[in-house]
GROMACS .gro file of C-alpha atoms in nm:
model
  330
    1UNK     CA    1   0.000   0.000   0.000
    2UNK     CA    2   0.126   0.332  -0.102
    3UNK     CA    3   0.083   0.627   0.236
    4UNK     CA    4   0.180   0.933   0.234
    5UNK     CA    5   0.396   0.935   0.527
    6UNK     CA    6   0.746   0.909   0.616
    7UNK     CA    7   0.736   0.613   0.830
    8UNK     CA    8   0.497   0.461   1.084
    9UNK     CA    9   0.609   0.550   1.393
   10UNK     CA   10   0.591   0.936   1.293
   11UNK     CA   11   0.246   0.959   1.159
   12UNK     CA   12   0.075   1.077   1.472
   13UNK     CA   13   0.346   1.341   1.572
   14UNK     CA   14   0.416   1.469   1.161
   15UNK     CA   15   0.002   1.512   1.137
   16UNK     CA   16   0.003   1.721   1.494
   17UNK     CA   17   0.335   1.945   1.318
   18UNK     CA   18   0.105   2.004   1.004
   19UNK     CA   19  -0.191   2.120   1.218
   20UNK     CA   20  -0.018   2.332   1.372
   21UNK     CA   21   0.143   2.489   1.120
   22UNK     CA   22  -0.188   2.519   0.918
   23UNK     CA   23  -0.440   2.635   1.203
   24UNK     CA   24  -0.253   2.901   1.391
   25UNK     CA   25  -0.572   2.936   1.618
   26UNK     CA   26  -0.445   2.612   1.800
   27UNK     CA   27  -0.209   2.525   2.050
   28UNK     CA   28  -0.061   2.175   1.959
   29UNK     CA   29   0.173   2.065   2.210
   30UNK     CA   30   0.296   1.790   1.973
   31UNK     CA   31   0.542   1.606   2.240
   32UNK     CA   32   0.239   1.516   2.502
   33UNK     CA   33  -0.026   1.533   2.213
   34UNK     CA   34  -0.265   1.798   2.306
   35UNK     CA   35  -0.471   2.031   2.123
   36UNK     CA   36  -0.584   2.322   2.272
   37UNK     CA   37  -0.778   2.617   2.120
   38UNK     CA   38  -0.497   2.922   2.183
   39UNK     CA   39  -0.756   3.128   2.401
   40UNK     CA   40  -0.775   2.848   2.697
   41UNK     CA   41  -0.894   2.879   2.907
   42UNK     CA   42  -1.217   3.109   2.864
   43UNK     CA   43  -1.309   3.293   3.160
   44UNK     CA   44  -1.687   3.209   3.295
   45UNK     CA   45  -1.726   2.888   3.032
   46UNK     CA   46  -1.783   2.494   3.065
   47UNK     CA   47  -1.475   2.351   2.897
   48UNK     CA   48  -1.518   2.088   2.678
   49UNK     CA   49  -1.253   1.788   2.631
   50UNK     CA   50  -1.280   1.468   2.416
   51UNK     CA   51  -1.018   1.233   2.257
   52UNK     CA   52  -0.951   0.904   2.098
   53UNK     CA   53  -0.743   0.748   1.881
   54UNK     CA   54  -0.609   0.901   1.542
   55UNK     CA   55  -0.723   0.789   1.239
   56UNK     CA   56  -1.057   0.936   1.265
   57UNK     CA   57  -1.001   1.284   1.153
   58UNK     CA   58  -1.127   1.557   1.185
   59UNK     CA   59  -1.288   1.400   1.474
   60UNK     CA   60  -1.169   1.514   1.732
   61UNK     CA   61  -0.901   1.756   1.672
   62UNK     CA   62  -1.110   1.932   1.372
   63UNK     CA   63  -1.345   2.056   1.621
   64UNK     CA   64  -1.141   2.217   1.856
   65UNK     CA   65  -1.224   2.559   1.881
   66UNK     CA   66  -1.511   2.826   1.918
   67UNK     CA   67  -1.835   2.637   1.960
   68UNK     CA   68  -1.718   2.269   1.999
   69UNK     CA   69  -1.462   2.171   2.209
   70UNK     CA   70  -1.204   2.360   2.400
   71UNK     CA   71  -0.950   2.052   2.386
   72UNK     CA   72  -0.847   1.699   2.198
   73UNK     CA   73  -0.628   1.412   2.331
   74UNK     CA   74  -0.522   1.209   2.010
   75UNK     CA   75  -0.394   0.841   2.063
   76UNK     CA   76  -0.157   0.629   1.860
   77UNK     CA   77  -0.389   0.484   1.545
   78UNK     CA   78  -0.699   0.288   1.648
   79UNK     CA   79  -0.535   0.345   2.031
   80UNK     CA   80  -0.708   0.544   2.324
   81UNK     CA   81  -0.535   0.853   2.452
   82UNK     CA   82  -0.333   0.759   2.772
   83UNK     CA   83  -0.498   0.999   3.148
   84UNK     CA   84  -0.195   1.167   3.132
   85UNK     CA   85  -0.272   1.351   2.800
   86UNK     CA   86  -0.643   1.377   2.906
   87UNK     CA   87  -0.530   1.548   3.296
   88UNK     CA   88  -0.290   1.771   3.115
   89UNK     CA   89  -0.570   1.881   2.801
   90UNK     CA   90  -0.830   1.947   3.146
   91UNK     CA   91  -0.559   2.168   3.330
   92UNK     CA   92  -0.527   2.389   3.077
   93UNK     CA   93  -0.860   2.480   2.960
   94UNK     CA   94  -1.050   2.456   3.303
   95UNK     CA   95  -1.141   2.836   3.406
   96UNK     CA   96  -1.295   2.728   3.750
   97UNK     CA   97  -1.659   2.634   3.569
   98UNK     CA   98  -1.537   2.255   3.500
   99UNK     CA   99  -1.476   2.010   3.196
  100UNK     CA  100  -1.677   1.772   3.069
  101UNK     CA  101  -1.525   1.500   2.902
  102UNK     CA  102  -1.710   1.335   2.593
  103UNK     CA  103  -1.583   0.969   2.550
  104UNK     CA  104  -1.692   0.727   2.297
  105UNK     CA  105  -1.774   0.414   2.405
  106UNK     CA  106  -1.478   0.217   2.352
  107UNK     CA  107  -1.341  -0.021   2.641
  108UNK     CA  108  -0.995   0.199   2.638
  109UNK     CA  109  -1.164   0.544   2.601
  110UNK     CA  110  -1.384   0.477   2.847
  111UNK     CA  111  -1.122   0.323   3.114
  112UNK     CA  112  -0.863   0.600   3.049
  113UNK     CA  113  -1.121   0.899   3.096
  114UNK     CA  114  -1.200   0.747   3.382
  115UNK     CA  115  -0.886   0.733   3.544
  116UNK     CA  116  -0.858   1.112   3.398
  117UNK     CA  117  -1.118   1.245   3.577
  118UNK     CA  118  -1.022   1.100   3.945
  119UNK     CA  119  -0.680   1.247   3.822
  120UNK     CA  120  -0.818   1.545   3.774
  121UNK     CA  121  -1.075   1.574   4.037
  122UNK     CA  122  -0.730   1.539   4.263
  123UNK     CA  123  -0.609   1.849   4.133
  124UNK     CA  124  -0.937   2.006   4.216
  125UNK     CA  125  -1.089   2.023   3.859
  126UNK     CA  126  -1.442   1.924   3.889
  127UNK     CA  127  -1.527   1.675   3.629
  128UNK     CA  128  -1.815   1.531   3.440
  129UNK     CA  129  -1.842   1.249   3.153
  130UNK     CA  130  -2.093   1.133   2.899
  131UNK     CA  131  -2.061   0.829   2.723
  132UNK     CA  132  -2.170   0.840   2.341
  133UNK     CA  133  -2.293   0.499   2.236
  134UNK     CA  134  -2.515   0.561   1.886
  135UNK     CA  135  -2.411   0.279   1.708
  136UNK     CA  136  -2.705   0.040   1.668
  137UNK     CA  137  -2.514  -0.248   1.411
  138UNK     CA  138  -2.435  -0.490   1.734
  139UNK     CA  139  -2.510  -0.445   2.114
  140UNK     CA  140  -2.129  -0.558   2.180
  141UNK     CA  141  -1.842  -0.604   1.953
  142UNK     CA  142  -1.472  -0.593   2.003
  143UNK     CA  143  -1.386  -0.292   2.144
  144UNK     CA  144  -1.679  -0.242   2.398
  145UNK     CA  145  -1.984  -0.354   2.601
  146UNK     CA  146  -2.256  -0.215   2.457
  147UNK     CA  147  -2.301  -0.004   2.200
  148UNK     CA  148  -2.001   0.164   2.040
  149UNK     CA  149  -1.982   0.547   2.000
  150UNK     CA  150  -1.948   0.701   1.614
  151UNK     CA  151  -2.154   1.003   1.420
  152UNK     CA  152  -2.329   1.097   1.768
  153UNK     CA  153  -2.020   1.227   1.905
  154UNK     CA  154  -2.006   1.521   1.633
  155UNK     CA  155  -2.357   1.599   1.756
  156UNK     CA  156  -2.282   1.551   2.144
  157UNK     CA  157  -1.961   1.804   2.097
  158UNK     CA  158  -2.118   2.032   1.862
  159UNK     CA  159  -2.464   2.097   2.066
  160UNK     CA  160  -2.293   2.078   2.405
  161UNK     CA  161  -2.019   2.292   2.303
  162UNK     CA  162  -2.221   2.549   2.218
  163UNK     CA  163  -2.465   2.546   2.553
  164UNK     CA  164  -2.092   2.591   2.690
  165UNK     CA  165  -1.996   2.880   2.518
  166UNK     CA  166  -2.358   3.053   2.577
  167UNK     CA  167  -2.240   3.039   3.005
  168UNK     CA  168  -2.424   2.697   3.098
  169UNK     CA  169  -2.304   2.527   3.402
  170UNK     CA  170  -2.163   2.255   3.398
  171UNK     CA  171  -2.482   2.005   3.534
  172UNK     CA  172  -2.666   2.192   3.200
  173UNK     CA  173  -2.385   2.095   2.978
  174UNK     CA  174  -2.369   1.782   3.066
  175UNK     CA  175  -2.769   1.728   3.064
  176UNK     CA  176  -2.774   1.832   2.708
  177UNK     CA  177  -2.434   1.644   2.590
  178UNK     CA  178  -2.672   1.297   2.748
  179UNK     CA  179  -2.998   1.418   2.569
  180UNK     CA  180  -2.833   1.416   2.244
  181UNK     CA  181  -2.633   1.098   2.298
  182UNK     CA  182  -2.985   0.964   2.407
  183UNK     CA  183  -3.145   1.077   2.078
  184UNK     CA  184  -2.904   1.018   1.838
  185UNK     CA  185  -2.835   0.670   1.624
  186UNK     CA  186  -2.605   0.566   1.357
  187UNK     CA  187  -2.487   0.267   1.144
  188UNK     CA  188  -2.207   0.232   0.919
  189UNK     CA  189  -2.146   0.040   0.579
  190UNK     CA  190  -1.788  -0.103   0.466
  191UNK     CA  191  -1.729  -0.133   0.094
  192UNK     CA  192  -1.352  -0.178   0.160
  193UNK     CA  193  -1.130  -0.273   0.493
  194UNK     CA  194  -0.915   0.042   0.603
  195UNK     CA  195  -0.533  -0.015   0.604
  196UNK     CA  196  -0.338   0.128   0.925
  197UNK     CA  197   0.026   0.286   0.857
  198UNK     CA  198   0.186   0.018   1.110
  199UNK     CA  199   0.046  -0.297   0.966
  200UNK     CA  200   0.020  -0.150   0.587
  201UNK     CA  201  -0.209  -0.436   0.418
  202UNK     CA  202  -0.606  -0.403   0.507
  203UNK     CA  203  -0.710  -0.449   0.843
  204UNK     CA  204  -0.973  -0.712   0.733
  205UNK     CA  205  -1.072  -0.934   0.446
  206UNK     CA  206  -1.388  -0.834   0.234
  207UNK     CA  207  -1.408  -1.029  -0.048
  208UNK     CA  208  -1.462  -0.827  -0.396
  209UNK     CA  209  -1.844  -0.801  -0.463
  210UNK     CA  210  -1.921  -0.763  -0.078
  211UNK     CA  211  -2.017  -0.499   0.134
  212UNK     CA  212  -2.001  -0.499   0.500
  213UNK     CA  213  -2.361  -0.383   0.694
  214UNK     CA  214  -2.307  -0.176   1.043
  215UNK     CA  215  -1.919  -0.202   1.035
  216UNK     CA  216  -1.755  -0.027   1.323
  217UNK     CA  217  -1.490   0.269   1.286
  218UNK     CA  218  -1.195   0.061   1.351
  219UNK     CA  219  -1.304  -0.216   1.091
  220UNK     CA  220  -1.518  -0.422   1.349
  221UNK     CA  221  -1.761  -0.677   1.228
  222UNK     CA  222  -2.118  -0.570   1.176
  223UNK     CA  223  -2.443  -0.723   1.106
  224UNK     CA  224  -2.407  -0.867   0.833
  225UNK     CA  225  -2.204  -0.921   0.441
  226UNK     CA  226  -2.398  -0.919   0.127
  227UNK     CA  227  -2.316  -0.899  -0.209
  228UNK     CA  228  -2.298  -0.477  -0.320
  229UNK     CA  229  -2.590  -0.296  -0.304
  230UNK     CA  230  -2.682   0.011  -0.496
  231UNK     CA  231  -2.699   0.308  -0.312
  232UNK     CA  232  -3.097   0.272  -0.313
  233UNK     CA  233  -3.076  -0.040  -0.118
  234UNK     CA  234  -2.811   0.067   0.126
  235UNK     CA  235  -2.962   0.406   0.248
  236UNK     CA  236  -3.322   0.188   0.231
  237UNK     CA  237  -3.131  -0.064   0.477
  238UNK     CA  238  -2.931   0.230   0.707
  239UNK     CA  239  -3.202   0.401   0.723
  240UNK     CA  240  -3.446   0.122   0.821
  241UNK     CA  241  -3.201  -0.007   1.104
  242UNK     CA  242  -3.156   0.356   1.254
  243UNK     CA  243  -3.514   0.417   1.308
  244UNK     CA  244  -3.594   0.089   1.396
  245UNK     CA  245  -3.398   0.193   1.720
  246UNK     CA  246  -3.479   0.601   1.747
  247UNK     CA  247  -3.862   0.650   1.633
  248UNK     CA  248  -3.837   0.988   1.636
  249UNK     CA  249  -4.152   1.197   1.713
  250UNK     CA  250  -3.968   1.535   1.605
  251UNK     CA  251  -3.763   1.640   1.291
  252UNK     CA  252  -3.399   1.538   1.278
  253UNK     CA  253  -3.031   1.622   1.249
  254UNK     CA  254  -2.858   1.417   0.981
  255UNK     CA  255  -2.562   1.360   0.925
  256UNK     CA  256  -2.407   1.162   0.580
  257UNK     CA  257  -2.038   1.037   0.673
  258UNK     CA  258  -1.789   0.956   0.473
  259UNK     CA  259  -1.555   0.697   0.611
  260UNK     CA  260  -1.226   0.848   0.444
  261UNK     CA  261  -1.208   0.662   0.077
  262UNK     CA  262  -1.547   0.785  -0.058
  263UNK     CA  263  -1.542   1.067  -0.291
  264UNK     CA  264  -1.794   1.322  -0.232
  265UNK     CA  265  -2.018   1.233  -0.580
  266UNK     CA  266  -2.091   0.951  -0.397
  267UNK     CA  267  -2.182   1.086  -0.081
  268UNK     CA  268  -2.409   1.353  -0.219
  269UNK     CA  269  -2.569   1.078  -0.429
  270UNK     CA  270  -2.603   0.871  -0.125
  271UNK     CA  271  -2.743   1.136   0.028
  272UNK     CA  272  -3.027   1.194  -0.191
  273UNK     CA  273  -3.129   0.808  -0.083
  274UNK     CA  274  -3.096   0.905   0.227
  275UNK     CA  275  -3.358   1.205   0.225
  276UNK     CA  276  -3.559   0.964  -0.002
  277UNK     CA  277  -3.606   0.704   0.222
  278UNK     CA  278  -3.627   0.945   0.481
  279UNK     CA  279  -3.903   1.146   0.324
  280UNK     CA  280  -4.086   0.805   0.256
  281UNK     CA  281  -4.137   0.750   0.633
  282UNK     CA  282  -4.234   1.049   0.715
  283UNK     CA  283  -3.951   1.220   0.888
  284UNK     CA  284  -3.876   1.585   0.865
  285UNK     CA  285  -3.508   1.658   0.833
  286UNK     CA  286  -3.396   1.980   0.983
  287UNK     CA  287  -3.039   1.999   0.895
  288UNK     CA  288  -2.781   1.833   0.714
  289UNK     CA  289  -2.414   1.786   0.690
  290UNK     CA  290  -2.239   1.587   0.449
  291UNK     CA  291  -1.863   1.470   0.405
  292UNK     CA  292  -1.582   1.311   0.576
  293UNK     CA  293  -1.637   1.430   0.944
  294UNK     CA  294  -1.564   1.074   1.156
  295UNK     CA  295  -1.362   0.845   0.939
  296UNK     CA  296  -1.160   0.489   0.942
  297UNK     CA  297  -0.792   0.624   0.754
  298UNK     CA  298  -0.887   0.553   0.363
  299UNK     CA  299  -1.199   0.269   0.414
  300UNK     CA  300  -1.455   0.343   0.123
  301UNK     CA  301  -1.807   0.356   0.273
  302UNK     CA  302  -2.027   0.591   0.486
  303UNK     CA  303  -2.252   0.612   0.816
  304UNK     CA  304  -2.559   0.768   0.859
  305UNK     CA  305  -2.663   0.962   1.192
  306UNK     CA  306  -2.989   1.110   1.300
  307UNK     CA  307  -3.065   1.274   1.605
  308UNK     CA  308  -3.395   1.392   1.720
  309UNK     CA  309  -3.412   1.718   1.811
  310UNK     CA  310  -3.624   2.000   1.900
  311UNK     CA  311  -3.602   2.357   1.965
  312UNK     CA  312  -3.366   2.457   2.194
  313UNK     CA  313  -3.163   2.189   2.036
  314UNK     CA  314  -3.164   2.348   1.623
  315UNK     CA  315  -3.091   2.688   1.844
  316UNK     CA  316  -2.771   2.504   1.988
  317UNK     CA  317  -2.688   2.331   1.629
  318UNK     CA  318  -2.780   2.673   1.443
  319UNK     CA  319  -2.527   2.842   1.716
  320UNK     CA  320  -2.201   3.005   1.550
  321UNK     CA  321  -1.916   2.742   1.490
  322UNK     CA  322  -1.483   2.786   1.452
  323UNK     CA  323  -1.308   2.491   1.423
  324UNK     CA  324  -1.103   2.418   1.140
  325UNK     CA  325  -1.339   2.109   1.030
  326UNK     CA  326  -1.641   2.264   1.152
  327UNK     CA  327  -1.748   2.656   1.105
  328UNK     CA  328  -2.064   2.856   1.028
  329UNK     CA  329  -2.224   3.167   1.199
  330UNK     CA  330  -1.899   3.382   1.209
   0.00000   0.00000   0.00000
């Protein structure tokens, strides 16, 4: 496989260089792998800190900044963030209101950012967490118990970062970040396995003519493989298995993810199936974003996300925006 990289060991630390040589905005401190937004901490404001492992971009160092999240702990590829990064990210944006962490359910994840938060708690930062787990392919699969965490989490930190930046306290902040998590659910479809710098061959074997139904952002298993699908029959099925699980009552956020190897002709075409089979079941879409925003490296394929919202909720969504994956309203 062809990467452009220089060699595996490096890719973390050469990506965190380039950021921070393109988004000037930032503070990347590229030896303990933190990424702060340069006016940490605000005065009078939740802070907001998330992390995971690379590989996922922009999630979750894209949406550090104005309106999302005020700090991003990035792991080795596919590998949770270590407390230590997570401690030092919550020291320096905590103004005295608090950080809540936003941790996708992943059995590392979840067991660093909770040894982060007693950590933290020590050094008198007052902590709360909220666990996104969206994913409805498979109630447990490799990486966690229960449901994994994927689209949701751009929801969570967008909507939550901005009841932080409009003064909530922290209980609010974290209220909202669970009320999205709790109406929000994705799945994911594979049409080829993603290929990690350090191993450089695909990370799993999907025959030629096969898709793979509710895959998980590392390359777990899903539901199901079939033979390919036309996009019809794939949004029909994602679709389908999404509200099967959410029934929403209200009109919805969507979201139409690209997992890194899809070019965007085929996500805006898969995106009118979406609102297709959407519109043929009745539900109202209220916004929309479409594109690469939680990947898996270079796998071809795409997730859908809806979350039901209402409101106060569009007002949070509609709310301005600066990160440099993420920006509208300034």
């Amino acid at each position: 496989m062809k990467m452009l990289i220089n060699v595996p060991e490096t890719v973390v630390a050469d990506a965190l260089r380039g950021m921070a040589a393109a988004h000037p905005e930032l503070t990347v401190d590229v030896e303990n792998r933190v990424i702060v937004r340069r006016d940490a901490p605000v005065a009078d404001k939740v802070a907001l800190v998330s992390g995971g492992g690379s590989g996922h971009e922009p999630l979750h160092g894209g949406f550090v900044g104005p309106g999302m999240l005020s700090a991003a702990c990035p792991g080795e590829v596919f590998t949770s963030p270590v407390p230590d990064q997570m401690v030092r990210a919550a020291a320096a944006v905590d103004s005295g209101e608090g950080v809540l962490f936003v941790v996708k359910n992943y059995t590392g994840d979840v067991l660093n950012f909770d040894m982060a938060a007693e950590l933290a708690e020590d050094e008198g930062i007052q902590v709360a967490k909220v666990l996104v787990d969206d994913d409805v392919a498979v109630t447990d699969s490799l990486y966690t118990a229960g449901r994994r965490g994927t689209g949701a989490t751009l929801f969570v930190e967008k909507l939550a970062g901005a009841a932080a930046d409009a003064g909530a306290p922290l209980e609010r902040v974290e209220a909202i970040a669970r009320r999205v998590n709790e109406n929000s659910r994705s799945l994911g479809v594979a049409l080829s396995a993603c290929t990690t710098p350090a191993k450089g061959s695909p990370t799993f074997e999907l025959p030629p003519g096969e898709l793979e139904l509710g895959v998980g952002i590392h390359g777990e298993p899903g539901r199901e493989r079939r033979a390919m699908m036309t996009s019809r029959e794939i949004a029909d099925f994602a679709v389908d298995a999404v509200l099967d699980d959410l029934r929403p009552r209200n009109p919805v956020l969507l979201l139409v993810n690209g997992m890194g190897g899809t070019p965007l002709l085929e996500l805006y075409g898969f995106h009118a199936e979406v609102q297709r089979a959407l519109t043929e079941r009745n539900i109202a879409v209220a916004r929309v974003l479409v594109g690469n925003y939680v990947t898996s490296l270079d796998m071809a394929g795409a997730s859908v996300t809806l979350c039901q919202i209402d409101e106060e909720l569009l007002g949070l969504w509609d709310a301005p925006v600066r990160t440099p994956a993420l920006r509208w309203g300034v």
